[in-house]
Coordinates of C-alpha atoms in Angstrom, one line a residue:
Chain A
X1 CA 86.3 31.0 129.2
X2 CA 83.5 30.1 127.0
X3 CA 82.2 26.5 126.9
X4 CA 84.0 26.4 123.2
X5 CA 87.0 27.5 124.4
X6 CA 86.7 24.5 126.9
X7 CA 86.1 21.6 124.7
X8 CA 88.2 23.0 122.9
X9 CA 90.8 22.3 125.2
X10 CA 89.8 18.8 125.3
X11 CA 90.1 18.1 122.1
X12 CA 93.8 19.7 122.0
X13 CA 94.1 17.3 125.0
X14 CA 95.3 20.5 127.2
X15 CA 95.3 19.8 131.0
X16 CA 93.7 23.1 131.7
X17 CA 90.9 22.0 130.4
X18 CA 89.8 20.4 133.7
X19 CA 91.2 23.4 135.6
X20 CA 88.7 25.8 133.6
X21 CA 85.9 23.3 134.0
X22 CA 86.5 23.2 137.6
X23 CA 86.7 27.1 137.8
X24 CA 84.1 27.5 136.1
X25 CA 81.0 24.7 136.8
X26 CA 82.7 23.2 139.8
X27 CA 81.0 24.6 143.0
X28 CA 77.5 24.0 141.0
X29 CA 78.7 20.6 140.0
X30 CA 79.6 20.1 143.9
X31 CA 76.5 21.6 144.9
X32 CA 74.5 19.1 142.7
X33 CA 76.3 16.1 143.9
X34 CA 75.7 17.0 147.4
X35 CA 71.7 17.0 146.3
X36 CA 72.2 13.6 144.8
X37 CA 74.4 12.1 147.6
X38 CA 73.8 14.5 150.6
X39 CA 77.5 14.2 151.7
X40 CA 80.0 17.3 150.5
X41 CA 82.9 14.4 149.9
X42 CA 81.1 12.2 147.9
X43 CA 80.2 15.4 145.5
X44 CA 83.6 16.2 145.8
X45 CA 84.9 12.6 144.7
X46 CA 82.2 12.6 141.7
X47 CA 83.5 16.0 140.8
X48 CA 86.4 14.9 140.0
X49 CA 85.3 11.5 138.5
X50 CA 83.2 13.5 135.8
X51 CA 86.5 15.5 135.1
X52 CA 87.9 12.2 134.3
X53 CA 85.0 10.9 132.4
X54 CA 84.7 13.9 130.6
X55 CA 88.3 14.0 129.8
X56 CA 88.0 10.4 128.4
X57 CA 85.2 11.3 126.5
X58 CA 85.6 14.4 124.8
X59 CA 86.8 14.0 122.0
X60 CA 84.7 11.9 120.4
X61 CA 82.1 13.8 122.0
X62 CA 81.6 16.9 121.3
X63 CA 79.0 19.1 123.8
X64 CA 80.0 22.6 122.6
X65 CA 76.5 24.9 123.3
X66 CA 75.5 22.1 126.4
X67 CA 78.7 21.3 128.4
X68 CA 77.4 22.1 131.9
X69 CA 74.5 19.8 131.0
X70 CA 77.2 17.5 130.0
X71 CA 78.9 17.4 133.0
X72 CA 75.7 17.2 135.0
X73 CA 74.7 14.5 133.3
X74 CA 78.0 12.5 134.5
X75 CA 77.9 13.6 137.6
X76 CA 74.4 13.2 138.0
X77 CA 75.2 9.3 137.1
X78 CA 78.5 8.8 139.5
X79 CA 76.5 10.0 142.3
X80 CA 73.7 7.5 141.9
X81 CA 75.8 4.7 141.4
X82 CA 77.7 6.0 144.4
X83 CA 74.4 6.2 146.3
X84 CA 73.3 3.0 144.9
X85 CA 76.6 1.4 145.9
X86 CA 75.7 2.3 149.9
X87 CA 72.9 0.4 152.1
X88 CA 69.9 1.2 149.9
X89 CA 68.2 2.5 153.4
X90 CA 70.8 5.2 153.4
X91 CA 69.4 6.8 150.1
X92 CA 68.7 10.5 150.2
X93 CA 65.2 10.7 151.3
X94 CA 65.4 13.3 148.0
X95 CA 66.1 10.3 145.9
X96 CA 63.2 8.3 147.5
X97 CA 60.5 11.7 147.1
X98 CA 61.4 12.2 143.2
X99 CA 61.1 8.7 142.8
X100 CA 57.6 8.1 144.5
X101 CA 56.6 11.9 142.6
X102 CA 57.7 9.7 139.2
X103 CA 55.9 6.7 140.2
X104 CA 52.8 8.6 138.9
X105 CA 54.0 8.1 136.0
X106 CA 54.7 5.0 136.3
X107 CA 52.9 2.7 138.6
X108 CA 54.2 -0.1 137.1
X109 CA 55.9 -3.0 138.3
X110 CA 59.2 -4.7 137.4
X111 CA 61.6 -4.6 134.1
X112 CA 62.9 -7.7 132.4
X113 CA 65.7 -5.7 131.5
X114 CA 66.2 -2.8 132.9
X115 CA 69.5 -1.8 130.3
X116 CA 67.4 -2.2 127.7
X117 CA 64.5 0.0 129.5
X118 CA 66.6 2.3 130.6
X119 CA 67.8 3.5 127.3
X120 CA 64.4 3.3 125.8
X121 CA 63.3 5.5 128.5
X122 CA 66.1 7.6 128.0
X123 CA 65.3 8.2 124.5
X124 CA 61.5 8.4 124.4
X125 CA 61.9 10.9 127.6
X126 CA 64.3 13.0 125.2
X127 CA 61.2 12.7 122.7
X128 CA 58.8 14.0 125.3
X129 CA 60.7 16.8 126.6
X130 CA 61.8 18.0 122.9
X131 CA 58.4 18.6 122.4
X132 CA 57.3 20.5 125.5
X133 CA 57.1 24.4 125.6
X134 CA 60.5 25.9 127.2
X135 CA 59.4 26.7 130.5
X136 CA 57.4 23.4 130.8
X137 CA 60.9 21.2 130.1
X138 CA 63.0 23.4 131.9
X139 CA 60.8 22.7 135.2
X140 CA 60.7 19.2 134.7
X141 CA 64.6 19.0 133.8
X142 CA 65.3 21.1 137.0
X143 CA 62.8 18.7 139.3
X144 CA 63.8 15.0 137.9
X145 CA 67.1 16.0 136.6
X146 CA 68.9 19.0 138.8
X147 CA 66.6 17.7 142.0
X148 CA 66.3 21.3 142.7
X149 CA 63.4 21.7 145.5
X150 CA 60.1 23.3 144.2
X151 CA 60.9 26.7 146.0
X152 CA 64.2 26.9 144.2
X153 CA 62.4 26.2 140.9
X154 CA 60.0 29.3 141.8
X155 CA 62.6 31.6 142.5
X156 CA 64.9 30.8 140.1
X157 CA 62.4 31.2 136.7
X158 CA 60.3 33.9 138.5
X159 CA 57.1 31.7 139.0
X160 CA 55.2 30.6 141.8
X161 CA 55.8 27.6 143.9
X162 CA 51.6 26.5 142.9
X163 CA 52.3 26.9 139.2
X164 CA 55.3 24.9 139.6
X165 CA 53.5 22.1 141.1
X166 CA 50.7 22.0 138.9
X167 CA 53.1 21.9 135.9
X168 CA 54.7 19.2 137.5
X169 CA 51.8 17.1 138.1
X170 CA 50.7 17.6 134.6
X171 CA 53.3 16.9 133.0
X172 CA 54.1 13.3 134.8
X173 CA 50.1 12.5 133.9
X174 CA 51.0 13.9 130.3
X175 CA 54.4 11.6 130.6
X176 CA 52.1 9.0 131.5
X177 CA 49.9 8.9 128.7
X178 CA 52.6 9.5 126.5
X179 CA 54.8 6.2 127.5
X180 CA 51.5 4.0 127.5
X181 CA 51.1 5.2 123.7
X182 CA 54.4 3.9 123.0
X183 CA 53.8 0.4 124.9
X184 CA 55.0 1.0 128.0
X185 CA 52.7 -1.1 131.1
X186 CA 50.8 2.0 133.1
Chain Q
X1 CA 54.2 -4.8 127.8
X2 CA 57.2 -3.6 129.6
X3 CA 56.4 -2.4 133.1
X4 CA 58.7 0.5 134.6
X5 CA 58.9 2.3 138.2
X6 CA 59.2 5.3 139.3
X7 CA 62.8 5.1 139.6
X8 CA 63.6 3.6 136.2
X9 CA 61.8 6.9 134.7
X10 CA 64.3 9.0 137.4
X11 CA 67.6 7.0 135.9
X12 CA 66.4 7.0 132.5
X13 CA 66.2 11.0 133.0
X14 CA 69.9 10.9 133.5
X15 CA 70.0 9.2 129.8
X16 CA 68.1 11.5 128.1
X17 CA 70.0 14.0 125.4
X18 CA 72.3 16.6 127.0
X19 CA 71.0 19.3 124.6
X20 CA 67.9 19.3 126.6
X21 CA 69.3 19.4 130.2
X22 CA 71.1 22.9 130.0
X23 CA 69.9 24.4 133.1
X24 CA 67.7 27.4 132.8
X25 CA 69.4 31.0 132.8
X26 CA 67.6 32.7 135.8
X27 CA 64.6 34.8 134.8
X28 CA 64.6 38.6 136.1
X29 CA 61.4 39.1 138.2
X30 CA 60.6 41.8 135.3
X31 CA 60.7 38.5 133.2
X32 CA 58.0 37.5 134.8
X33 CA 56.0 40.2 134.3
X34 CA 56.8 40.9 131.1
X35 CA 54.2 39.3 129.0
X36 CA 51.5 40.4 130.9
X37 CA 52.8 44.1 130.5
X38 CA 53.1 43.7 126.9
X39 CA 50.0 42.3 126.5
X40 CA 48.4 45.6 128.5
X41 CA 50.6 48.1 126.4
X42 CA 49.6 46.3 123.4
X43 CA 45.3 46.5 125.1
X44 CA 46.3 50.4 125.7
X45 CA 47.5 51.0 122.5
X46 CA 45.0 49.6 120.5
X47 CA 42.4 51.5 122.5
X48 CA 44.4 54.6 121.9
X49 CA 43.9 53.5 118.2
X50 CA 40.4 53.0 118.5
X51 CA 39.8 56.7 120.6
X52 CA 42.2 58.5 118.1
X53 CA 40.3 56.9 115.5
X54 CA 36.7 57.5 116.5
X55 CA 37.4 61.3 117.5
X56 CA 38.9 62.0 114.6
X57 CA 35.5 60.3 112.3
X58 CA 33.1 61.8 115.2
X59 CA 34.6 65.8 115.0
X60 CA 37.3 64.9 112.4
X61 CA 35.4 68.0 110.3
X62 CA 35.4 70.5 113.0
X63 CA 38.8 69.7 113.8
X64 CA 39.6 70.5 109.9
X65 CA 37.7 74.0 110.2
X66 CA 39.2 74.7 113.5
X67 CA 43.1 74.1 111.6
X68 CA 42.3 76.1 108.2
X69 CA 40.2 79.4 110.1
X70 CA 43.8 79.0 112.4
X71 CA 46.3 78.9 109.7
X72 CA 44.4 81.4 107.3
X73 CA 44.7 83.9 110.5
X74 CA 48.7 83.4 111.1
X75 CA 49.1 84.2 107.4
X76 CA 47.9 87.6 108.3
X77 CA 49.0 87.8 111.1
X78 CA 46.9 87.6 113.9
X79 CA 47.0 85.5 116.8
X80 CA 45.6 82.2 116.2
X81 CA 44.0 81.9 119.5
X82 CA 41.7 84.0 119.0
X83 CA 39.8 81.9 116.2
X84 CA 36.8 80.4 117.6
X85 CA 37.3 76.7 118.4
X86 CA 34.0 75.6 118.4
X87 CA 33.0 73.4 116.1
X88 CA 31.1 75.2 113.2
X89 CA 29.1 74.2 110.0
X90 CA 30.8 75.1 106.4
X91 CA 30.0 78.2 105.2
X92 CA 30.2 79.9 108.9
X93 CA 31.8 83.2 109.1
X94 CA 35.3 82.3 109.8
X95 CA 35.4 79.6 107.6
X96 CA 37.0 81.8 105.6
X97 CA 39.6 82.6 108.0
X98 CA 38.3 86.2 109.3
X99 CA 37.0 87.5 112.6
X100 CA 34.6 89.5 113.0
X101 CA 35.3 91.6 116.1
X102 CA 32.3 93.8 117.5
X103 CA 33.3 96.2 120.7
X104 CA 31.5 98.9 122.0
X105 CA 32.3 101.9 121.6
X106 CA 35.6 103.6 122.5
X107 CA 37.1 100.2 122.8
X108 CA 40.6 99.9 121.5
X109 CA 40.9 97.2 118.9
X110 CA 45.0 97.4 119.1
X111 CA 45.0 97.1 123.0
X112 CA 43.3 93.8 122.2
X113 CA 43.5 92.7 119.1
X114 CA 45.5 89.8 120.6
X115 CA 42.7 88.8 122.9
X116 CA 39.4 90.2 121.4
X117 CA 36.7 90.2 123.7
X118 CA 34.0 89.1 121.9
X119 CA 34.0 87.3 118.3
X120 CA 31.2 86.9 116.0
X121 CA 30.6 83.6 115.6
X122 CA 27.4 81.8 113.6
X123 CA 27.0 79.4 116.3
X124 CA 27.2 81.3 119.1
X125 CA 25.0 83.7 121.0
X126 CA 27.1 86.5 121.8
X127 CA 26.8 89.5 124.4
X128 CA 28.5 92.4 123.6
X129 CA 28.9 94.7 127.2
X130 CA 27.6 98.2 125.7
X131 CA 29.8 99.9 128.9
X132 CA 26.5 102.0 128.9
X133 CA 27.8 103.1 125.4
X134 CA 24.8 103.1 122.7
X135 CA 27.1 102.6 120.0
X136 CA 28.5 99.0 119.0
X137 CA 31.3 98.7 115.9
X138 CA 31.8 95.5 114.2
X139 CA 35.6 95.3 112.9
X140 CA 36.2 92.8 109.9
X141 CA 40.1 92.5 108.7
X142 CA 40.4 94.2 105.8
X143 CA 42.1 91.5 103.7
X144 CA 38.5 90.1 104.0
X145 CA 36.9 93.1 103.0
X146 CA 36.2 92.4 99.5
X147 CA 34.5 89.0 100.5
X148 CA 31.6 91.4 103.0
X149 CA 28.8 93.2 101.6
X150 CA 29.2 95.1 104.7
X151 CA 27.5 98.2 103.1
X152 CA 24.1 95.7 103.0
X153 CA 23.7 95.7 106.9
X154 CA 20.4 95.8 107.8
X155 CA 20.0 98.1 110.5
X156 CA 17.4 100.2 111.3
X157 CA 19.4 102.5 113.0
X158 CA 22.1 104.9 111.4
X159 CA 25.3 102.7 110.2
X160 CA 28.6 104.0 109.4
X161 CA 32.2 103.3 108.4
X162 CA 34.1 104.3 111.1
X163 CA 37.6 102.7 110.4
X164 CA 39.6 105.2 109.3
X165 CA 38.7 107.9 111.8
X166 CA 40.2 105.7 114.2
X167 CA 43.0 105.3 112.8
X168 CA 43.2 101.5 112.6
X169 CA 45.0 100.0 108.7
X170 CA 44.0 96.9 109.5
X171 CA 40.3 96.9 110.1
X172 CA 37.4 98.1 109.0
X173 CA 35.0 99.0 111.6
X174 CA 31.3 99.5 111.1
X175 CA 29.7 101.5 114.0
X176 CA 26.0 101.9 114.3
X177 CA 24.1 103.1 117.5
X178 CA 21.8 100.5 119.3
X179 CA 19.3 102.4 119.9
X180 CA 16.9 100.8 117.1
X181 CA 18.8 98.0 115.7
X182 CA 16.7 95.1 115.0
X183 CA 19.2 92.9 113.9
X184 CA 22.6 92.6 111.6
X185 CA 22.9 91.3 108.0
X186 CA 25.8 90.0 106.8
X187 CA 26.4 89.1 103.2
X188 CA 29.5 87.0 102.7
X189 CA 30.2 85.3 100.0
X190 CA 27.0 85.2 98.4
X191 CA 25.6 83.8 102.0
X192 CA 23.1 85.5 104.3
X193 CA 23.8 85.5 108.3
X194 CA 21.2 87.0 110.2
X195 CA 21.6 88.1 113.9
X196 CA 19.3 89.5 115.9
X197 CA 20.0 92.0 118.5
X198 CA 18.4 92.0 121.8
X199 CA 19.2 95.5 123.8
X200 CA 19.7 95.2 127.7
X201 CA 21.1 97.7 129.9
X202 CA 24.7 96.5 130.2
X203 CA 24.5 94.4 127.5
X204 CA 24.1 93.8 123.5
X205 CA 22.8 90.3 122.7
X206 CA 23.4 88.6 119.4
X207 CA 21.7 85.7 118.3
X208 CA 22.1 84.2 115.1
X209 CA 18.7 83.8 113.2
X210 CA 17.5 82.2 110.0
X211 CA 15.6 84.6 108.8
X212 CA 16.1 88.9 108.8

C-alpha cells in the first residue's frame, strides 16, 4: 500500500491503518529503535507508541510523500525519552558517540531553556539541511538522525566509508559556522 | 548568546521538518559510477567530434573526389573498387569518373575488368609487368571517349586503336609497342598529363611528368 493510501486510512480513522504501517515500516522502525535504545522490547514498545501517536495525530497532520520519516521521527523521540528515563550511565554508548561527534559543533556549555533551544535548533537545523546538496543531507540525516554506523552509510549510497567521514566532519564545522551566524555561543 | 551541547543539536535533529528526514533510496553500485561514466562518454564523444571534424577539414576534399570518381563509375557500371582511393588534385584523370586501364598485351580486360591490375593514376607511379610482351594497351571506357584526345598520344613508337579487334564494346584500347616510347600524352578535357615511360625487362614504368 502506498504511503497515501495509508494516511489515507488515518484520516478515514480505519484501524488498518496501523496494521499497514506495521507491515509495511515496522521491522525498520524496530530496527531503528533498537539503535536508539539497544534493547529489541523497548523498540518494540516505542513501535507501538508511535502507532498510537501517529494515530492521534494524523489527521491534522498530514505526512503524505514523508510518512516513514514521520514515523521515525516519533519513534526516534519515544526512544530517547525512554533512554533518557533509565540511569543516564546506561545510555547507548551510540547515543554518547553521536553526541560527543556533535559537540564539534557545538562546544558550548549550558541552555537557559532548553524547550525554547530545542525548537530553535530544530528549526534553524531544518534551514541548514534545506540548503545542502542531496547526498550531503541525506548523510547527515542518516548519521544524527537514523544513527546508522558510517559503514552502513557507505554501503547503502554506494560511497566510501573516507568520503563519508570527511562529509561528516565538514558539515558539523559548516553547522558550526552556520549556528554562530545566527547567535548561537560556539 | 545561547550556549548549546552536543546533545541539544542531537535532540533538536529529532525536531527538524519530516520532509527532510525521508531516508535515502539505496543507490545501485552503477549509481555510483555513473557520473563519472557520463562524464567519460560525454570526453569520448566530444573527441570523436573533434577527430570527425578535423579529418573531414584536413582530407575532407579527397574524401569528396574519392565519393564522385566512385559514384560516376557505378552509374556505368563498373565496380567501384577499382577507383583509385588516393587522394588526388582536381583536374586528375579520374576526376571525371573514368579509368584508364593499361595491360600488356594479350591481357583480358573482361577476365578483370572487376579487379584491373594496374590503373593510371596522375599521382601515382605505376609499373605495368610487360609479361616479356613489347606491346602495352591503354583501355579508356568508352562513355569517356569523347572527353580523350586519345588520337594526340605522343608516342614515338607506332600507336594504334586496337578495341574493336578484340572484341571489347566497352573500351577503347590504344596499343602501341614499347620498344621506343618516350612517354604518353594525354589530352583530357583541354588538360595535358604527361607520363613518362621507363622500359625494364619485366616491367613498364610510368611516371607522371610536367612537361612532354
Amino acid at each position: 500500500m502506498t504511503d497515501e493510501g495509508i494516511v489515507e486510512l488515518f484520516f478515514n480513522r480505519d484501524e488498518y491503518a496501523i496494521e499497514a504501517c506495521d507491515l509495511k515500516y515496522g521491522s525498520a522502525l524496530r530496527e531503528f529503535g533498537k539503535r536508539i535504545s539497544g534493547e529489541a522490547y523497548v523498540a518494540e514498545e516505542c513501535a507501538n507508541d508511535t502507532y498510537l501517536k501517529t494515530w492521534n495525530t494524523v489527521p491534522p497532520k498530514d505526512p503524505r510523500g514523508y510518512l516513514f520519516a514521520f514515523l521515525s521521527k516519533i519513534m526516534r523521540n519515544l526512544c530517547l525519552d525512554r533512554v533518557r528515563m533509565t540511569a543516564r550511565e546506561k545510555r547507548g554508548a551510540k547515543l554518547t558517540v553521536l553526541s560527543d561527534e556533535l559537540n564539534e559543533a557545538a562546544p558550548g556549555g549550558d541552555s537557559s531553556d532548553s524547550e525554547l533551544l530545542c525548537g530553535e535548533l530544530a528549526a534553524l537545523i531544518s534551514k541548514f539541511l534545506r540548503a545542502l546538496p542531496k547526498e550531503k543531507r541525506e548523510i547527515f540525516v542518516m548519521r544524527y538522525f537514523y544513527m546508522e554506523e558510517l559503514s552502513a552509510i557507505a554501503a547503502h549510497l554506494s560511497v566510501t566509508e573516507g568520503k563519508v567521514k570527511t562529509v561528516l566532519k565538514r558539515l558539523r564545522d559548516k553547522l558550526r559556522i552556520y549556528l554562530s551566524v545566527y547567535g548561537y555561543d560556539t | 548568546m545561547a550556549k548549546y551541547s552536543g546533545e541539544d543539536i542531537f535532540l533538536a535533529i529529532g525536531e527538524v521538518d519530516a520532509d527532510l528526514l525521508a531516508y535515502p533510496k539505496r543507490q545501485s553500485s552503477y549509481g555510483r559510477y555513473a557520473k563519472p561514466l557520463a562524464a567519460a562518454a560525454c570526453f569520448v564523444l566530444i573527441v570523436s567530434f573533434v577527430v570527425v571534424y578535423f579529418v573531414k577539414i584536413v582530407f575532407g576534399g579527397a574524401m569528396m573526389e574519392d565519393k564522385g570518381d566512385n559514384m560516376s563509375q557505378g552509374s556505368d557500371g563498373f565496380d567501384s573498387n577499382s577507383g583509385n582511393g588516393s587522394g588526388m588534385a582536381p583536374g586528375d584523370v579520374t576526376s571525371l569518373g573514368c579509368e584508364i586501364y593499361i595491360y600488356p598485351e594479350g591481357h583480358s580486360l573482361t577476365a578483370t575488368q572487376k579487379q584491373p591490375k594496374l590503373v593510371l593514376n596522375v599521382t601515382n607511379s605505376l609499373q605495368i609487368p610487360t609479361n616479356n610482351s613489347d606491346i602495352i594497351t591503354l583501355y579508356v571506357p568508352e562513355a569517356y571517349a569523347d572527353d580523350f584526345e586519345i588520337n594526340v598520344l605522343r608516342v614515338t613508337g607506332n600507336y594504334e586503336k586496337c578495341a574493336e579487334s578484340e572484341g571489347i564494346h566497352d573500351y577503347l584500347g590504344y596499343s602501341s609497342e614499347l620498344e621506343g616510347i618516350k612517354g604518353i600524352l594525354i589530352l583530357l578535357s583541354g588538360e595535358e598529363y604527361y607520363f613518362n615511360i621507363e622500359i625494364s625487362d619485366t616491367h613498364a614504368t610510368l611516371t607522371k611528368s610536367n612537361a612532354p
